[in-house]
Amino acid sequence: MATVLYPTRGGDTTYRNQDWACDLALERGADLLLLYVSNVHFLDYTAGHIRLDVLEKELDDLGQFLLAMAEERAQKRGTEANRLVLHGEFRQALKEVVQGYDITAVVLGRPSHDTAVTTIEYIDSLARSITAEYGVESFVVNEGEVVKHYSPAPEED
């Protein structure tokens, strides 16, 4: 079955984008795969003693909780949703999921300026590269509205 991929960090600022991803999956008769990616490797450069395994487990638990909330929202909208928590660099994790699942569309939430940990340019670049490298349709949404849409080039005969 076709699958729409929606990576999320959760929270109320993502609800409208989650709803849009749910509606897209429902409209296309696709499942929704909710993805949360944590990365604690920036702590490799700290001087203190931090138990990365413990921190990673706590982030996994947080990710599962946020995705469970998103999954519940999707089900209330009539969309079948599944959860996936991964570790590592976000771009690489996203590409691995696109390659490993039957992903037909990726929905990326556009970061808001006041709460963003990524830039608009990064998300736009990521959406473009997913479409170019894997032939998967990509959407960048903000507040539940599409701000960028990338379609794969049609195959030549």
Short mmCIF file of C-alpha atoms in Angstrom, two decimals:
data_model
loop_
_atom_site.label_atom_id
_atom_site.label_comp_id
_atom_site.label_asym_id
_atom_site.label_seq_id
_atom_site.Cartn_x
_atom_site.Cartn_y
_atom_site.Cartn_z
CA MET A 1 0.00 0.00 0.00
CA ALA A 2 1.13 3.55 -0.71
CA THR A 3 2.38 5.56 2.23
CA VAL A 4 2.63 9.26 3.01
CA LEU A 5 5.60 10.06 5.25
CA TYR A 6 5.27 12.85 7.79
CA PRO A 7 8.28 13.48 10.03
CA THR A 8 7.31 15.49 13.09
CA ARG A 9 8.68 16.75 16.36
CA GLY A 10 5.14 17.02 17.71
CA GLY A 11 3.58 19.85 19.61
CA ASP A 12 0.74 22.24 18.98
CA THR A 13 2.64 24.20 16.30
CA THR A 14 2.57 21.10 14.09
CA TYR A 15 -1.13 20.21 14.39
CA ARG A 16 -2.31 21.96 11.23
CA ASN A 17 0.50 20.38 9.22
CA GLN A 18 -0.27 16.96 10.73
CA ASP A 19 -3.91 17.40 9.76
CA TRP A 20 -2.91 18.29 6.21
CA ALA A 21 -0.70 15.18 5.96
CA CYS A 22 -3.58 13.05 7.33
CA ASP A 23 -5.98 14.49 4.77
CA LEU A 24 -3.51 13.85 1.94
CA ALA A 25 -3.15 10.20 2.99
CA LEU A 26 -6.92 9.81 3.28
CA GLU A 27 -7.50 11.45 -0.11
CA ARG A 28 -4.99 9.10 -1.74
CA GLY A 29 -6.07 5.96 0.09
CA ALA A 30 -2.60 5.74 1.62
CA ASP A 31 -1.30 4.95 5.07
CA LEU A 32 0.45 7.65 7.07
CA LEU A 33 3.88 6.96 8.53
CA LEU A 34 4.77 9.31 11.38
CA LEU A 35 8.52 9.68 11.91
CA TYR A 36 10.48 11.07 14.84
CA VAL A 37 14.28 11.28 14.63
CA SER A 38 16.51 11.98 17.61
CA ASN A 39 20.21 12.72 17.50
CA VAL A 40 22.35 13.00 20.63
CA HIS A 41 25.71 12.99 18.86
CA PHE A 42 26.15 16.73 19.31
CA LEU A 43 26.90 15.80 22.94
CA ASP A 44 30.04 13.96 21.82
CA TYR A 45 31.72 17.37 21.95
CA THR A 46 30.84 18.23 25.54
CA ALA A 47 33.35 18.05 28.35
CA GLY A 48 30.96 16.57 30.93
CA HIS A 49 30.02 13.00 31.56
CA ILE A 50 26.63 12.33 29.99
CA ARG A 51 25.12 8.89 29.65
CA LEU A 52 24.15 9.02 25.99
CA ASP A 53 22.30 5.71 26.21
CA VAL A 54 20.04 7.07 28.97
CA LEU A 55 19.44 10.33 27.15
CA GLU A 56 18.72 8.49 23.91
CA LYS A 57 16.17 6.28 25.70
CA GLU A 58 14.47 9.36 27.17
CA LEU A 59 14.29 10.97 23.73
CA ASP A 60 12.88 7.73 22.30
CA ASP A 61 10.18 7.75 24.97
CA LEU A 62 9.39 11.39 24.20
CA GLY A 63 9.25 10.59 20.47
CA GLN A 64 6.91 7.65 21.05
CA PHE A 65 4.63 9.85 23.16
CA LEU A 66 4.53 12.64 20.57
CA LEU A 67 3.89 10.17 17.76
CA ALA A 68 1.17 8.42 19.77
CA MET A 69 -0.61 11.76 20.06
CA ALA A 70 -0.20 12.37 16.32
CA GLU A 71 -1.39 8.83 15.56
CA GLU A 72 -4.52 9.41 17.64
CA ARG A 73 -5.21 12.67 15.76
CA ALA A 74 -4.80 10.83 12.45
CA GLN A 75 -7.17 8.05 13.46
CA LYS A 76 -9.80 10.59 14.50
CA ARG A 77 -9.54 11.99 10.95
CA GLY A 78 -10.01 8.48 9.50
CA THR A 79 -6.39 7.91 8.50
CA GLU A 80 -4.46 4.74 9.26
CA ALA A 81 -1.17 5.81 10.87
CA ASN A 82 1.96 4.04 12.03
CA ARG A 83 4.88 5.28 14.12
CA LEU A 84 8.62 5.05 13.62
CA VAL A 85 11.34 6.41 15.93
CA LEU A 86 14.90 6.52 14.59
CA HIS A 87 18.27 7.89 15.68
CA GLY A 88 20.90 9.84 13.83
CA GLU A 89 21.15 12.68 11.38
CA PHE A 90 17.69 13.73 10.19
CA ARG A 91 18.41 13.95 6.45
CA GLN A 92 20.01 10.49 6.39
CA ALA A 93 17.21 8.91 8.47
CA LEU A 94 14.57 10.45 6.21
CA LYS A 95 16.24 9.12 3.08
CA GLU A 96 16.57 5.64 4.59
CA VAL A 97 12.84 5.59 5.33
CA VAL A 98 11.99 6.77 1.81
CA GLN A 99 14.14 3.96 0.39
CA GLY A 100 12.94 1.29 2.81
CA TYR A 101 9.19 1.82 2.70
CA ASP A 102 6.62 2.29 -0.07
CA ILE A 103 6.68 6.07 0.32
CA THR A 104 4.77 7.93 -2.38
CA ALA A 105 4.80 11.39 -0.81
CA VAL A 106 6.74 13.22 1.90
CA VAL A 107 5.18 16.08 3.85
CA LEU A 108 7.64 18.39 5.59
CA GLY A 109 6.47 21.08 7.97
CA ARG A 110 7.94 24.48 7.32
CA PRO A 111 9.66 25.77 10.44
CA SER A 112 8.30 28.85 12.12
CA HIS A 113 10.83 31.56 12.78
CA ASP A 114 10.31 31.78 16.52
CA THR A 115 10.42 28.05 17.42
CA ALA A 116 12.51 26.57 14.60
CA VAL A 117 15.61 24.47 15.05
CA THR A 118 15.95 24.18 11.27
CA THR A 119 15.73 26.76 8.53
CA ILE A 120 13.21 27.21 5.76
CA GLU A 121 16.06 26.82 3.26
CA TYR A 122 17.07 23.47 4.78
CA ILE A 123 13.54 22.06 4.60
CA ASP A 124 13.10 23.31 1.03
CA SER A 125 16.44 21.81 -0.01
CA LEU A 126 15.52 18.52 1.63
CA ALA A 127 12.14 18.36 -0.14
CA ARG A 128 13.78 19.10 -3.50
CA SER A 129 16.48 16.47 -3.00
CA ILE A 130 13.99 13.76 -1.92
CA THR A 131 12.01 14.32 -5.11
CA ALA A 132 15.08 14.51 -7.35
CA GLU A 133 16.91 11.51 -5.87
CA TYR A 134 14.02 9.14 -5.22
CA GLY A 135 11.21 10.27 -7.50
CA VAL A 136 8.92 10.83 -4.52
CA GLU A 137 6.50 13.73 -4.43
CA SER A 138 7.33 16.26 -1.70
CA PHE A 139 5.26 18.95 -0.02
CA VAL A 140 6.39 21.72 2.30
CA VAL A 141 3.47 22.90 4.40
CA ASN A 142 3.06 25.79 6.78
CA GLU A 143 0.05 26.21 9.06
CA GLY A 144 -1.76 23.53 7.03
CA GLU A 145 -1.16 25.20 3.66
CA VAL A 146 1.18 24.02 0.90
CA VAL A 147 4.00 26.50 0.33
CA LYS A 148 6.14 24.28 -1.94
CA HIS A 149 5.27 21.22 -3.99
CA TYR A 150 7.80 19.11 -5.89
CA SER A 151 6.66 16.47 -8.35
CA PRO A 152 8.90 13.85 -9.89
CA ALA A 153 9.76 14.38 -13.53
CA PRO A 154 7.53 12.29 -15.79
CA GLU A 155 9.18 9.17 -17.14
CA GLU A 156 10.17 9.31 -20.77
CA ASP A 157 8.86 6.72 -23.21
#
